[in-house]
PDB file of C-alpha atoms in Angstrom:
ATOM      1  CA  MET A   1     130.652-109.747 -81.108  1.00 48.00           C
ATOM      2  CA  SER A   2     128.738-112.985 -80.802  1.00 50.00           C
ATOM      3  CA  THR A   3     126.871-114.110 -77.629  1.00 50.00           C
ATOM      4  CA  PRO A   4     128.289-117.178 -75.988  1.00 52.00           C
ATOM      5  CA  LYS A   5     125.948-120.151 -76.395  1.00 55.00           C
ATOM      6  CA  VAL A   6     124.137-121.327 -73.396  1.00 50.00           C
ATOM      7  CA  PRO A   7     122.693-124.776 -73.459  1.00 50.00           C
ATOM      8  CA  LYS A   8     118.982-124.798 -74.383  1.00 54.00           C
ATOM      9  CA  THR A   9     116.748-125.535 -71.469  1.00 51.00           C
ATOM     10  CA  PRO A  10     113.860-127.779 -72.011  1.00 52.00           C
ATOM     11  CA  LYS A  11     110.472-126.068 -72.274  1.00 55.00           C
ATOM     12  CA  ALA A  12     108.433-126.260 -69.331  1.00 51.00           C
ATOM     13  CA  PRO A  13     105.375-128.471 -69.178  1.00 53.00           C
ATOM     14  CA  LYS A  14     102.094-126.592 -69.660  1.00 55.00           C
ATOM     15  CA  THR A  15     101.132-127.274 -66.044  1.00 61.00           C
ATOM     16  CA  SER A  16     104.117-125.455 -64.564  1.00 84.00           C
ATOM     17  CA  ARG A  17     104.454-122.348 -66.876  1.00 87.00           C
ATOM     18  CA  ASP A  18     105.184-118.964 -65.288  1.00 88.00           C
ATOM     19  CA  PRO A  19     105.202-115.430 -66.571  1.00 91.00           C
ATOM     20  CA  VAL A  20     108.789-115.841 -67.854  1.00 93.00           C
ATOM     21  CA  ASP A  21     107.706-118.661 -70.150  1.00 93.00           C
ATOM     22  CA  ALA A  22     105.150-116.212 -71.730  1.00 93.00           C
ATOM     23  CA  ILE A  23     107.938-113.680 -72.272  1.00 94.00           C
ATOM     24  CA  ILE A  24     110.265-116.290 -73.861  1.00 93.00           C
ATOM     25  CA  ASP A  25     107.271-117.471 -76.121  1.00 94.00           C
ATOM     26  CA  GLN A  26     106.803-113.786 -77.299  1.00 95.00           C
ATOM     27  CA  TRP A  27     110.528-113.463 -78.106  1.00 94.00           C
ATOM     28  CA  ALA A  28     110.428-116.775 -79.895  1.00 93.00           C
ATOM     29  CA  ALA A  29     107.662-115.431 -82.035  1.00 95.00           C
ATOM     30  CA  VAL A  30     109.211-112.130 -82.996  1.00 95.00           C
ATOM     31  CA  ARG A  31     112.991-113.134 -82.938  1.00 94.00           C
ATOM     32  CA  PRO A  32     113.269-116.830 -83.365  1.00 93.00           C
ATOM     33  CA  ASP A  33     117.062-116.369 -83.981  1.00 95.00           C
ATOM     34  CA  LEU A  34     117.586-115.404 -80.185  1.00 94.00           C
ATOM     35  CA  ASP A  35     118.935-117.891 -77.749  1.00 94.00           C
ATOM     36  CA  THR A  36     116.899-116.913 -74.713  1.00 94.00           C
ATOM     37  CA  ALA A  37     118.356-119.453 -72.208  1.00 93.00           C
ATOM     38  CA  ALA A  38     120.007-116.759 -70.090  1.00 92.00           C
ATOM     39  CA  MET A  39     116.731-114.813 -70.078  1.00 93.00           C
ATOM     40  CA  GLU A  40     114.820-117.855 -68.775  1.00 92.00           C
ATOM     41  CA  VAL A  41     117.366-117.922 -65.825  1.00 92.00           C
ATOM     42  CA  PHE A  42     117.826-114.354 -65.023  1.00 93.00           C
ATOM     43  CA  GLY A  43     114.227-113.404 -65.603  1.00 94.00           C
ATOM     44  CA  ARG A  44     113.310-115.725 -62.825  1.00 94.00           C
ATOM     45  CA  VAL A  45     116.201-114.716 -60.636  1.00 94.00           C
ATOM     46  CA  PHE A  46     115.067-111.088 -60.835  1.00 95.00           C
ATOM     47  CA  ARG A  47     111.350-111.869 -60.260  1.00 94.00           C
ATOM     48  CA  LEU A  48     112.271-114.196 -57.315  1.00 94.00           C
ATOM     49  CA  SER A  49     114.557-111.456 -55.892  1.00 94.00           C
ATOM     50  CA  ARG A  50     111.767-108.872 -56.032  1.00 95.00           C
ATOM     51  CA  ALA A  51     109.027-111.202 -54.630  1.00 95.00           C
ATOM     52  CA  MET A  52     111.242-112.317 -51.643  1.00 96.00           C
ATOM     53  CA  GLY A  53     112.538-108.764 -51.183  1.00 94.00           C
ATOM     54  CA  ASP A  54     108.950-107.591 -50.822  1.00 95.00           C
ATOM     55  CA  ARG A  55     108.208-110.370 -48.432  1.00 96.00           C
ATOM     56  CA  MET A  56     111.373-109.595 -46.304  1.00 96.00           C
ATOM     57  CA  GLU A  57     110.460-105.939 -46.232  1.00 96.00           C
ATOM     58  CA  LYS A  58     106.909-106.736 -44.915  1.00 97.00           C
ATOM     59  CA  THR A  59     108.300-109.159 -42.306  1.00 97.00           C
ATOM     60  CA  TYR A  60     110.804-106.534 -41.033  1.00 97.00           C
ATOM     61  CA  ALA A  61     108.193-103.799 -41.195  1.00 97.00           C
ATOM     62  CA  GLY A  62     106.121-105.824 -38.629  1.00 96.00           C
ATOM     63  CA  LEU A  63     109.135-105.499 -36.355  1.00 97.00           C
ATOM     64  CA  GLY A  64     109.508-101.765 -36.931  1.00 96.00           C
ATOM     65  CA  ILE A  65     112.526-101.734 -39.245  1.00 96.00           C
ATOM     66  CA  SER A  66     113.310-101.682 -42.897  1.00 94.00           C
ATOM     67  CA  ARG A  67     115.412-104.171 -44.810  1.00 93.00           C
ATOM     68  CA  GLY A  68     118.228-101.720 -45.013  1.00 92.00           C
ATOM     69  CA  GLU A  69     118.066-101.187 -41.242  1.00 94.00           C
ATOM     70  CA  PHE A  70     117.965-104.945 -40.706  1.00 96.00           C
ATOM     71  CA  ASP A  71     121.193-105.268 -42.841  1.00 94.00           C
ATOM     72  CA  VAL A  72     123.008-102.710 -40.364  1.00 95.00           C
ATOM     73  CA  LEU A  73     121.813-104.645 -37.316  1.00 97.00           C
ATOM     74  CA  ALA A  74     122.606-108.035 -38.823  1.00 96.00           C
ATOM     75  CA  THR A  75     126.059-106.909 -39.835  1.00 95.00           C
ATOM     76  CA  LEU A  76     126.764-105.659 -36.279  1.00 96.00           C
ATOM     77  CA  ARG A  77     125.281-109.056 -34.946  1.00 97.00           C
ATOM     78  CA  ARG A  78     127.472-111.284 -37.293  1.00 95.00           C
ATOM     79  CA  SER A  79     130.585-109.343 -36.164  1.00 94.00           C
ATOM     80  CA  GLY A  80     130.337-111.127 -32.856  1.00 94.00           C
ATOM     81  CA  ALA A  81     130.492-109.845 -29.375  1.00 95.00           C
ATOM     82  CA  PRO A  82     130.818-106.895 -28.424  1.00 94.00           C
ATOM     83  CA  TYR A  83     128.889-106.330 -31.699  1.00 96.00           C
ATOM     84  CA  THR A  84     130.868-103.191 -32.553  1.00 94.00           C
ATOM     85  CA  LEU A  85     132.089-101.920 -35.951  1.00 93.00           C
ATOM     86  CA  SER A  86     133.136 -98.483 -37.283  1.00 90.00           C
ATOM     87  CA  PRO A  87     130.791 -96.623 -39.544  1.00 88.00           C
ATOM     88  CA  ARG A  88     133.436 -97.164 -42.280  1.00 87.00           C
ATOM     89  CA  GLN A  89     133.395-100.903 -41.755  1.00 88.00           C
ATOM     90  CA  LEU A  90     129.649-100.962 -41.945  1.00 90.00           C
ATOM     91  CA  SER A  91     129.647 -98.753 -45.203  1.00 87.00           C
ATOM     92  CA  ALA A  92     132.138-101.053 -46.771  1.00 86.00           C
ATOM     93  CA  THR A  93     130.316-104.213 -45.962  1.00 87.00           C
ATOM     94  CA  LEU A  94     126.991-102.917 -47.017  1.00 87.00           C
ATOM     95  CA  MET A  95     128.356-101.077 -49.998  1.00 82.00           C
ATOM     96  CA  LEU A  96     126.673 -97.870 -48.936  1.00 82.00           C
ATOM     97  CA  THR A  97     127.763 -94.284 -49.138  1.00 82.00           C
ATOM     98  CA  THR A  98     128.752 -92.596 -45.804  1.00 78.00           C
ATOM     99  CA  GLY A  99     125.716 -90.405 -46.264  1.00 80.00           C
ATOM    100  CA  GLY A 100     123.332 -93.253 -46.676  1.00 83.00           C
ATOM    101  CA  MET A 101     124.913 -95.128 -43.639  1.00 86.00           C
ATOM    102  CA  THR A 102     124.525 -91.897 -41.534  1.00 88.00           C
ATOM    103  CA  GLY A 103     120.904 -91.807 -42.181  1.00 89.00           C
ATOM    104  CA  ARG A 104     120.286 -95.413 -41.140  1.00 91.00           C
ATOM    105  CA  LEU A 105     122.549 -95.069 -38.067  1.00 93.00           C
ATOM    106  CA  ASP A 106     120.658 -91.877 -37.042  1.00 93.00           C
ATOM    107  CA  LYS A 107     117.358 -93.728 -37.125  1.00 94.00           C
ATOM    108  CA  LEU A 108     118.537 -96.924 -35.385  1.00 96.00           C
ATOM    109  CA  GLU A 109     120.167 -94.861 -32.735  1.00 96.00           C
ATOM    110  CA  ARG A 110     116.983 -92.800 -32.140  1.00 96.00           C
ATOM    111  CA  ALA A 111     115.163 -96.110 -31.832  1.00 96.00           C
ATOM    112  CA  GLY A 112     117.631 -97.254 -29.142  1.00 97.00           C
ATOM    113  CA  LEU A 113     118.848-100.104 -31.296  1.00 97.00           C
ATOM    114  CA  LEU A 114     122.531 -99.072 -31.514  1.00 97.00           C
ATOM    115  CA  ARG A 115     124.638 -96.462 -29.991  1.00 96.00           C
ATOM    116  CA  ARG A 116     127.620 -94.478 -31.391  1.00 93.00           C
ATOM    117  CA  SER A 117     130.540 -93.716 -29.212  1.00 92.00           C
ATOM    118  CA  PRO A 118     134.064 -92.506 -29.616  1.00 89.00           C
ATOM    119  CA  ASP A 119     136.614 -95.091 -30.686  1.00 83.00           C
ATOM    120  CA  PRO A 120     138.987 -95.550 -27.742  1.00 84.00           C
ATOM    121  CA  HIS A 121     141.805 -96.206 -30.153  1.00 83.00           C
ATOM    122  CA  ASP A 122     141.335 -93.112 -32.429  1.00 82.00           C
ATOM    123  CA  ARG A 123     139.831 -90.032 -31.142  1.00 79.00           C
ATOM    124  CA  ARG A 124     138.803 -88.907 -34.529  1.00 83.00           C
ATOM    125  CA  ALA A 125     136.678 -92.078 -35.135  1.00 83.00           C
ATOM    126  CA  LEU A 126     133.394 -93.370 -33.842  1.00 89.00           C
ATOM    127  CA  GLN A 127     132.356 -96.985 -33.213  1.00 93.00           C
ATOM    128  CA  VAL A 128     128.757 -98.298 -33.546  1.00 94.00           C
ATOM    129  CA  THR A 129     127.537-100.976 -31.159  1.00 95.00           C
ATOM    130  CA  LEU A 130     124.338-102.921 -30.877  1.00 97.00           C
ATOM    131  CA  THR A 131     122.312-102.147 -27.711  1.00 97.00           C
ATOM    132  CA  ASP A 132     120.619-105.026 -25.786  1.00 97.00           C
ATOM    133  CA  LYS A 133     117.392-103.954 -27.480  1.00 98.00           C
ATOM    134  CA  GLY A 134     118.965-104.074 -30.907  1.00 97.00           C
ATOM    135  CA  LEU A 135     120.446-107.481 -30.171  1.00 97.00           C
ATOM    136  CA  THR A 136     117.188-108.800 -29.140  1.00 97.00           C
ATOM    137  CA  LEU A 137     115.417-107.213 -32.257  1.00 98.00           C
ATOM    138  CA  VAL A 138     117.953-108.488 -34.779  1.00 97.00           C
ATOM    139  CA  ASP A 139     117.755-111.967 -33.390  1.00 97.00           C
ATOM    140  CA  GLU A 140     113.887-111.861 -33.619  1.00 97.00           C
ATOM    141  CA  ALA A 141     114.155-110.402 -37.148  1.00 97.00           C
ATOM    142  CA  VAL A 142     116.735-112.954 -38.452  1.00 97.00           C
ATOM    143  CA  GLY A 143     114.371-115.744 -37.176  1.00 96.00           C
ATOM    144  CA  ALA A 144     111.375-114.139 -38.848  1.00 97.00           C
ATOM    145  CA  GLY A 145     113.224-113.654 -42.021  1.00 96.00           C
ATOM    146  CA  LEU A 146     114.604-117.148 -42.251  1.00 96.00           C
ATOM    147  CA  ALA A 147     110.986-118.464 -41.535  1.00 96.00           C
ATOM    148  CA  VAL A 148     109.712-116.569 -44.581  1.00 96.00           C
ATOM    149  CA  GLN A 149     112.662-117.865 -46.697  1.00 95.00           C
ATOM    150  CA  THR A 150     112.226-121.419 -45.453  1.00 94.00           C
ATOM    151  CA  GLU A 151     108.395-121.225 -46.321  1.00 94.00           C
ATOM    152  CA  ALA A 152     109.229-120.191 -49.918  1.00 94.00           C
ATOM    153  CA  LEU A 153     111.843-123.129 -50.187  1.00 93.00           C
ATOM    154  CA  MET A 154     108.900-125.650 -49.446  1.00 92.00           C
ATOM    155  CA  ALA A 155     108.322-125.741 -53.136  1.00 91.00           C
ATOM    156  CA  LEU A 156     111.636-127.768 -53.425  1.00 93.00           C
ATOM    157  CA  ASP A 157     112.720-130.806 -51.581  1.00 93.00           C
ATOM    158  CA  GLU A 158     115.897-130.771 -49.527  1.00 93.00           C
ATOM    159  CA  GLN A 159     118.096-132.085 -52.388  1.00 95.00           C
ATOM    160  CA  GLN A 160     116.627-129.663 -54.877  1.00 94.00           C
ATOM    161  CA  ALA A 161     117.235-126.771 -52.498  1.00 94.00           C
ATOM    162  CA  GLY A 162     120.858-127.843 -52.035  1.00 94.00           C
ATOM    163  CA  GLN A 163     121.289-128.171 -55.782  1.00 95.00           C
ATOM    164  CA  LEU A 164     119.838-124.805 -56.360  1.00 94.00           C
ATOM    165  CA  ALA A 165     122.109-123.271 -53.710  1.00 94.00           C
ATOM    166  CA  ASP A 166     125.174-124.892 -55.290  1.00 95.00           C
ATOM    167  CA  LEU A 167     124.174-123.812 -58.842  1.00 94.00           C
ATOM    168  CA  LEU A 168     123.508-120.237 -57.714  1.00 92.00           C
ATOM    169  CA  ARG A 169     126.764-120.155 -55.918  1.00 92.00           C
ATOM    170  CA  GLN A 170     128.566-121.280 -59.147  1.00 92.00           C
ATOM    171  CA  LEU A 171     126.576-118.736 -61.218  1.00 91.00           C
ATOM    172  CA  LEU A 172     127.320-115.933 -58.812  1.00 89.00           C
ATOM    173  CA  THR A 173     131.027-116.845 -58.682  1.00 90.00           C
ATOM    174  CA  GLY A 174     131.060-116.778 -62.426  1.00 87.00           C
ATOM    175  CA  THR A 175     129.871-113.232 -62.630  1.00 84.00           C
ATOM    176  CA  GLY A 176     132.924-111.987 -60.723  1.00 81.00           C
ATOM    177  CA  GLU A 177     130.453-110.348 -58.101  1.00 67.00           C
ATOM    178  CA  PRO A 178     132.651-109.208 -55.111  1.00 59.00           C
ATOM    179  CA  GLY A 179     131.858-110.792 -51.861  1.00 53.00           C
ATOM    180  CA  ARG A 180     129.135-108.519 -50.653  1.00 48.00           C
ATOM    181  CA  GLN A 181     127.859-109.535 -47.161  1.00 46.00           C
ATOM    182  CA  GLN A 182     124.578-107.918 -46.576  1.00 47.00           C
ATOM    183  CA  GLY A 183     121.931-108.855 -44.141  1.00 49.00           C
ATOM    184  CA  THR A 184     121.176-112.287 -45.493  1.00 52.00           C
TER     185      THR A 184
END
């Protein structure tokens, strides 16, 4: 089975080399037959994701929540007033098991950031609602997170940032990735 050919990317000038360039150079030395164009893209995407994930985790930790907890609060916030969803809707949106969701909800409820109550339309079900405290915190957290992300984008001008967003959307669509809607 042959690998589809990806257009070769021009080699980065010596002044803007990064760790991925070193990895590509190593592969070229031991396996010059490999087309590493995909590795050049995804190696950077993975490293960028990890670096920004760490920054976001640190930002949210300063507010007393984890990224996973932010995702729950942000999903409720984005649902619009009255900021209420079922645990099942939250689990599906965040692609979590019900056990994983229960742990997050327990912690957030203990912190007074959300409340669980019986669903008025189904006695067997629950609904999860942001509290005023949770609403205030998630609004502060989304602002803080966007500030971190915006600072990172300062390496690009507005046009480059738009082009990158368009290219990443096209690439993500091409992977067939289902429409996950996490906290971002």
